[in-house]
């Protein structure tokens, strides 16, 4: 499909809340996730949360990435079937994620574009994806943002091994080209 034949799907950016993010993952923020862990040492001054449901295959890896400002065309979406990837904004800037609901249980190999949304996450907040959630890498928007990412070593190795951008299905990364597979790209409505 040529660039002239590619359609542009424009979607608004909406603020992420615990409720609207549920189909895609869990909002992590300024409240303790699952409070009540019974560690006895600091009970008068610490509310302990249960473990966050970060799952992965192989070795867990944590890294940071600095994302430059802008609203790029979204031409790639990917999903992971063995990892609940996590993104957390460090510092004072929000970040944006383009997300599509998991549909692997319906044996779907492509995202349902009617379920793709763009969410803005406040500074200091994060997202723990459900298994199979379609997503692109975080977007900075108007100001640079540093993201802490929780991955698996197989995902980082698979992505790093690519010599050029392209579709892939290896190392728990299933990445598709929206123009090639669905004849479209996604533009964010930043107004």
mmCIF file of C-alpha atoms in Angstrom, residues 18-175:
data_model
loop_
_atom_site.group_PDB
_atom_site.id
_atom_site.type_symbol
_atom_site.label_atom_id
_atom_site.label_comp_id
_atom_site.label_asym_id
_atom_site.label_seq_id
_atom_site.Cartn_x
_atom_site.Cartn_y
_atom_site.Cartn_z
ATOM 1 C CA UNK A 18 -8.176 3.869 36.912
ATOM 2 C CA UNK A 19 -11.555 3.181 35.286
ATOM 3 C CA UNK A 20 -10.903 4.005 31.624
ATOM 4 C CA UNK A 21 -7.568 2.175 31.573
ATOM 5 C CA UNK A 22 -8.982 -1.148 32.891
ATOM 6 C CA UNK A 23 -9.419 -2.800 29.449
ATOM 7 C CA UNK A 24 -5.710 -2.163 28.709
ATOM 8 C CA UNK A 25 -3.934 -2.471 32.051
ATOM 9 C CA UNK A 26 -3.574 -0.940 35.512
ATOM 10 C CA UNK A 27 -2.894 2.688 36.375
ATOM 11 C CA UNK A 28 -0.046 3.119 38.827
ATOM 12 C CA UNK A 29 0.082 6.442 40.587
ATOM 13 C CA UNK A 30 -0.094 8.285 43.854
ATOM 14 C CA UNK A 31 -2.051 5.585 45.679
ATOM 15 C CA UNK A 32 -0.777 2.236 46.944
ATOM 16 C CA UNK A 33 -1.686 -0.717 44.754
ATOM 17 C CA UNK A 34 -3.442 -3.388 46.840
ATOM 18 C CA UNK A 35 -2.598 -1.982 50.303
ATOM 19 C CA UNK A 36 -2.369 -4.216 53.338
ATOM 20 C CA UNK A 37 0.796 -6.276 53.018
ATOM 21 C CA UNK A 38 1.659 -7.439 56.519
ATOM 22 C CA UNK A 39 5.274 -6.332 56.899
ATOM 23 C CA UNK A 40 5.477 -5.412 60.604
ATOM 24 C CA UNK A 41 8.453 -3.036 60.716
ATOM 25 C CA UNK A 42 7.022 0.346 59.661
ATOM 26 C CA UNK A 43 3.285 0.031 60.254
ATOM 27 C CA UNK A 44 2.913 3.408 61.932
ATOM 28 C CA UNK A 45 4.369 5.277 58.925
ATOM 29 C CA UNK A 46 4.184 3.044 55.816
ATOM 30 C CA UNK A 47 1.199 1.544 54.003
ATOM 31 C CA UNK A 48 2.663 -1.489 52.239
ATOM 32 C CA UNK A 49 1.161 -2.642 48.949
ATOM 33 C CA UNK A 50 1.040 -6.188 47.637
ATOM 34 C CA UNK A 51 3.343 -7.152 44.760
ATOM 35 C CA UNK A 52 2.464 -5.597 41.408
ATOM 36 C CA UNK A 53 1.463 -8.288 38.901
ATOM 37 C CA UNK A 54 4.489 -7.807 36.631
ATOM 38 C CA UNK A 55 5.009 -11.106 34.814
ATOM 39 C CA UNK A 56 7.667 -12.028 32.277
ATOM 40 C CA UNK A 57 9.526 -14.954 30.787
ATOM 41 C CA UNK A 58 13.273 -15.233 31.307
ATOM 42 C CA UNK A 59 14.975 -12.398 33.147
ATOM 43 C CA UNK A 60 13.338 -9.113 34.082
ATOM 44 C CA UNK A 61 15.089 -5.988 32.825
ATOM 45 C CA UNK A 62 14.543 -2.396 33.850
ATOM 46 C CA UNK A 63 15.790 0.522 31.805
ATOM 47 C CA UNK A 64 15.124 4.164 31.194
ATOM 48 C CA UNK A 65 14.507 6.037 27.959
ATOM 49 C CA UNK A 66 14.266 9.761 27.312
ATOM 50 C CA UNK A 67 11.520 10.581 24.816
ATOM 51 C CA UNK A 68 11.715 13.828 22.882
ATOM 52 C CA UNK A 69 8.666 16.092 22.440
ATOM 53 C CA UNK A 70 6.315 15.580 19.533
ATOM 54 C CA UNK A 71 3.220 13.830 18.263
ATOM 55 C CA UNK A 72 4.478 11.265 15.724
ATOM 56 C CA UNK A 73 2.311 9.309 13.313
ATOM 57 C CA UNK A 74 1.677 5.883 14.844
ATOM 58 C CA UNK A 75 2.586 3.234 12.289
ATOM 59 C CA UNK A 76 3.537 0.338 14.605
ATOM 60 C CA UNK A 77 1.613 -1.564 17.256
ATOM 61 C CA UNK A 78 2.927 -4.537 19.191
ATOM 62 C CA UNK A 79 1.860 -6.929 21.902
ATOM 63 C CA UNK A 80 3.501 -9.351 24.323
ATOM 64 C CA UNK A 81 1.990 -12.675 25.347
ATOM 65 C CA UNK A 82 4.384 -13.547 28.205
ATOM 66 C CA UNK A 83 4.986 -10.146 29.775
ATOM 67 C CA UNK A 84 2.905 -7.477 31.474
ATOM 68 C CA UNK A 85 5.137 -4.603 30.385
ATOM 69 C CA UNK A 86 5.304 -1.562 32.635
ATOM 70 C CA UNK A 87 6.007 2.113 31.853
ATOM 71 C CA UNK A 88 6.462 4.755 34.591
ATOM 72 C CA UNK A 89 7.041 8.479 34.021
ATOM 73 C CA UNK A 90 9.951 9.817 36.061
ATOM 74 C CA UNK A 91 10.287 13.524 36.706
ATOM 75 C CA UNK A 92 7.725 16.238 36.044
ATOM 76 C CA UNK A 93 6.387 15.411 32.562
ATOM 77 C CA UNK A 94 3.356 13.349 31.518
ATOM 78 C CA UNK A 95 3.460 10.746 28.766
ATOM 79 C CA UNK A 96 1.001 9.429 26.195
ATOM 80 C CA UNK A 97 0.329 5.810 25.230
ATOM 81 C CA UNK A 98 -1.615 4.543 22.222
ATOM 82 C CA UNK A 99 -3.322 1.330 23.353
ATOM 83 C CA UNK A 100 -5.547 -1.337 21.836
ATOM 84 C CA UNK A 101 -7.454 -3.921 23.855
ATOM 85 C CA UNK A 102 -6.098 -7.466 24.008
ATOM 86 C CA UNK A 103 -7.866 -9.714 21.502
ATOM 87 C CA UNK A 104 -5.666 -12.816 21.414
ATOM 88 C CA UNK A 105 -8.312 -14.878 23.215
ATOM 89 C CA UNK A 106 -10.491 -14.393 20.103
ATOM 90 C CA UNK A 107 -7.534 -15.625 17.987
ATOM 91 C CA UNK A 108 -7.029 -12.177 16.457
ATOM 92 C CA UNK A 109 -3.632 -11.268 15.002
ATOM 93 C CA UNK A 110 -4.505 -7.636 14.332
ATOM 94 C CA UNK A 111 -5.749 -4.897 16.658
ATOM 95 C CA UNK A 112 -9.366 -3.781 16.589
ATOM 96 C CA UNK A 113 -8.959 -0.129 15.579
ATOM 97 C CA UNK A 114 -12.330 0.742 17.128
ATOM 98 C CA UNK A 115 -10.743 -0.104 20.503
ATOM 99 C CA UNK A 116 -7.517 1.888 20.021
ATOM 100 C CA UNK A 117 -7.254 4.955 22.238
ATOM 101 C CA UNK A 118 -4.595 7.461 23.266
ATOM 102 C CA UNK A 119 -4.189 8.063 26.999
ATOM 103 C CA UNK A 120 -2.239 10.792 28.812
ATOM 104 C CA UNK A 121 -0.599 9.645 32.039
ATOM 105 C CA UNK A 122 0.318 12.287 34.635
ATOM 106 C CA UNK A 123 3.921 12.833 35.688
ATOM 107 C CA UNK A 124 4.953 10.278 38.281
ATOM 108 C CA UNK A 125 2.306 7.775 37.137
ATOM 109 C CA UNK A 126 2.636 4.564 35.201
ATOM 110 C CA UNK A 127 0.901 1.760 33.393
ATOM 111 C CA UNK A 128 1.109 -1.999 33.819
ATOM 112 C CA UNK A 129 -0.205 -3.558 30.604
ATOM 113 C CA UNK A 130 -2.393 -6.642 30.499
ATOM 114 C CA UNK A 131 -0.980 -9.556 28.530
ATOM 115 C CA UNK A 132 -1.671 -9.006 24.840
ATOM 116 C CA UNK A 133 -2.458 -5.270 25.025
ATOM 117 C CA UNK A 134 -1.594 -3.611 21.720
ATOM 118 C CA UNK A 135 0.655 -0.585 22.202
ATOM 119 C CA UNK A 136 3.255 1.690 20.727
ATOM 120 C CA UNK A 137 6.189 3.113 22.675
ATOM 121 C CA UNK A 138 5.294 6.053 24.951
ATOM 122 C CA UNK A 139 5.058 9.522 23.418
ATOM 123 C CA UNK A 140 6.306 12.692 25.138
ATOM 124 C CA UNK A 141 3.810 15.240 23.845
ATOM 125 C CA UNK A 142 4.904 18.806 24.562
ATOM 126 C CA UNK A 143 7.889 18.238 26.888
ATOM 127 C CA UNK A 144 10.607 15.572 27.101
ATOM 128 C CA UNK A 145 9.877 12.699 29.460
ATOM 129 C CA UNK A 146 12.038 9.978 30.976
ATOM 130 C CA UNK A 147 10.304 6.626 31.226
ATOM 131 C CA UNK A 148 11.265 3.691 33.430
ATOM 132 C CA UNK A 149 10.367 0.532 31.511
ATOM 133 C CA UNK A 150 10.023 -2.968 32.979
ATOM 134 C CA UNK A 151 10.666 -5.571 30.290
ATOM 135 C CA UNK A 152 11.941 -9.070 29.807
ATOM 136 C CA UNK A 153 15.428 -9.684 28.459
ATOM 137 C CA UNK A 154 13.977 -11.545 25.463
ATOM 138 C CA UNK A 155 11.908 -8.512 24.420
ATOM 139 C CA UNK A 156 14.867 -6.113 24.675
ATOM 140 C CA UNK A 157 17.143 -8.570 22.825
ATOM 141 C CA UNK A 158 14.592 -9.115 20.035
ATOM 142 C CA UNK A 159 14.009 -5.398 19.506
ATOM 143 C CA UNK A 160 17.746 -4.607 19.682
ATOM 144 C CA UNK A 161 18.547 -7.298 17.105
ATOM 145 C CA UNK A 162 16.472 -5.574 14.412
ATOM 146 C CA UNK A 163 18.747 -3.963 11.800
ATOM 147 C CA UNK A 164 15.941 -1.680 10.560
ATOM 148 C CA UNK A 165 12.310 -1.019 11.534
ATOM 149 C CA UNK A 166 10.059 -3.817 10.342
ATOM 150 C CA UNK A 167 7.384 -6.241 11.364
ATOM 151 C CA UNK A 168 8.510 -8.943 13.740
ATOM 152 C CA UNK A 169 7.318 -12.000 15.593
ATOM 153 C CA UNK A 170 10.164 -13.115 17.829
ATOM 154 C CA UNK A 171 11.272 -12.992 21.455
ATOM 155 C CA UNK A 172 7.743 -12.246 22.761
ATOM 156 C CA UNK A 173 7.390 -9.284 20.398
ATOM 157 C CA UNK A 174 4.636 -9.407 17.802
ATOM 158 C CA UNK A 175 4.905 -6.052 16.005
#
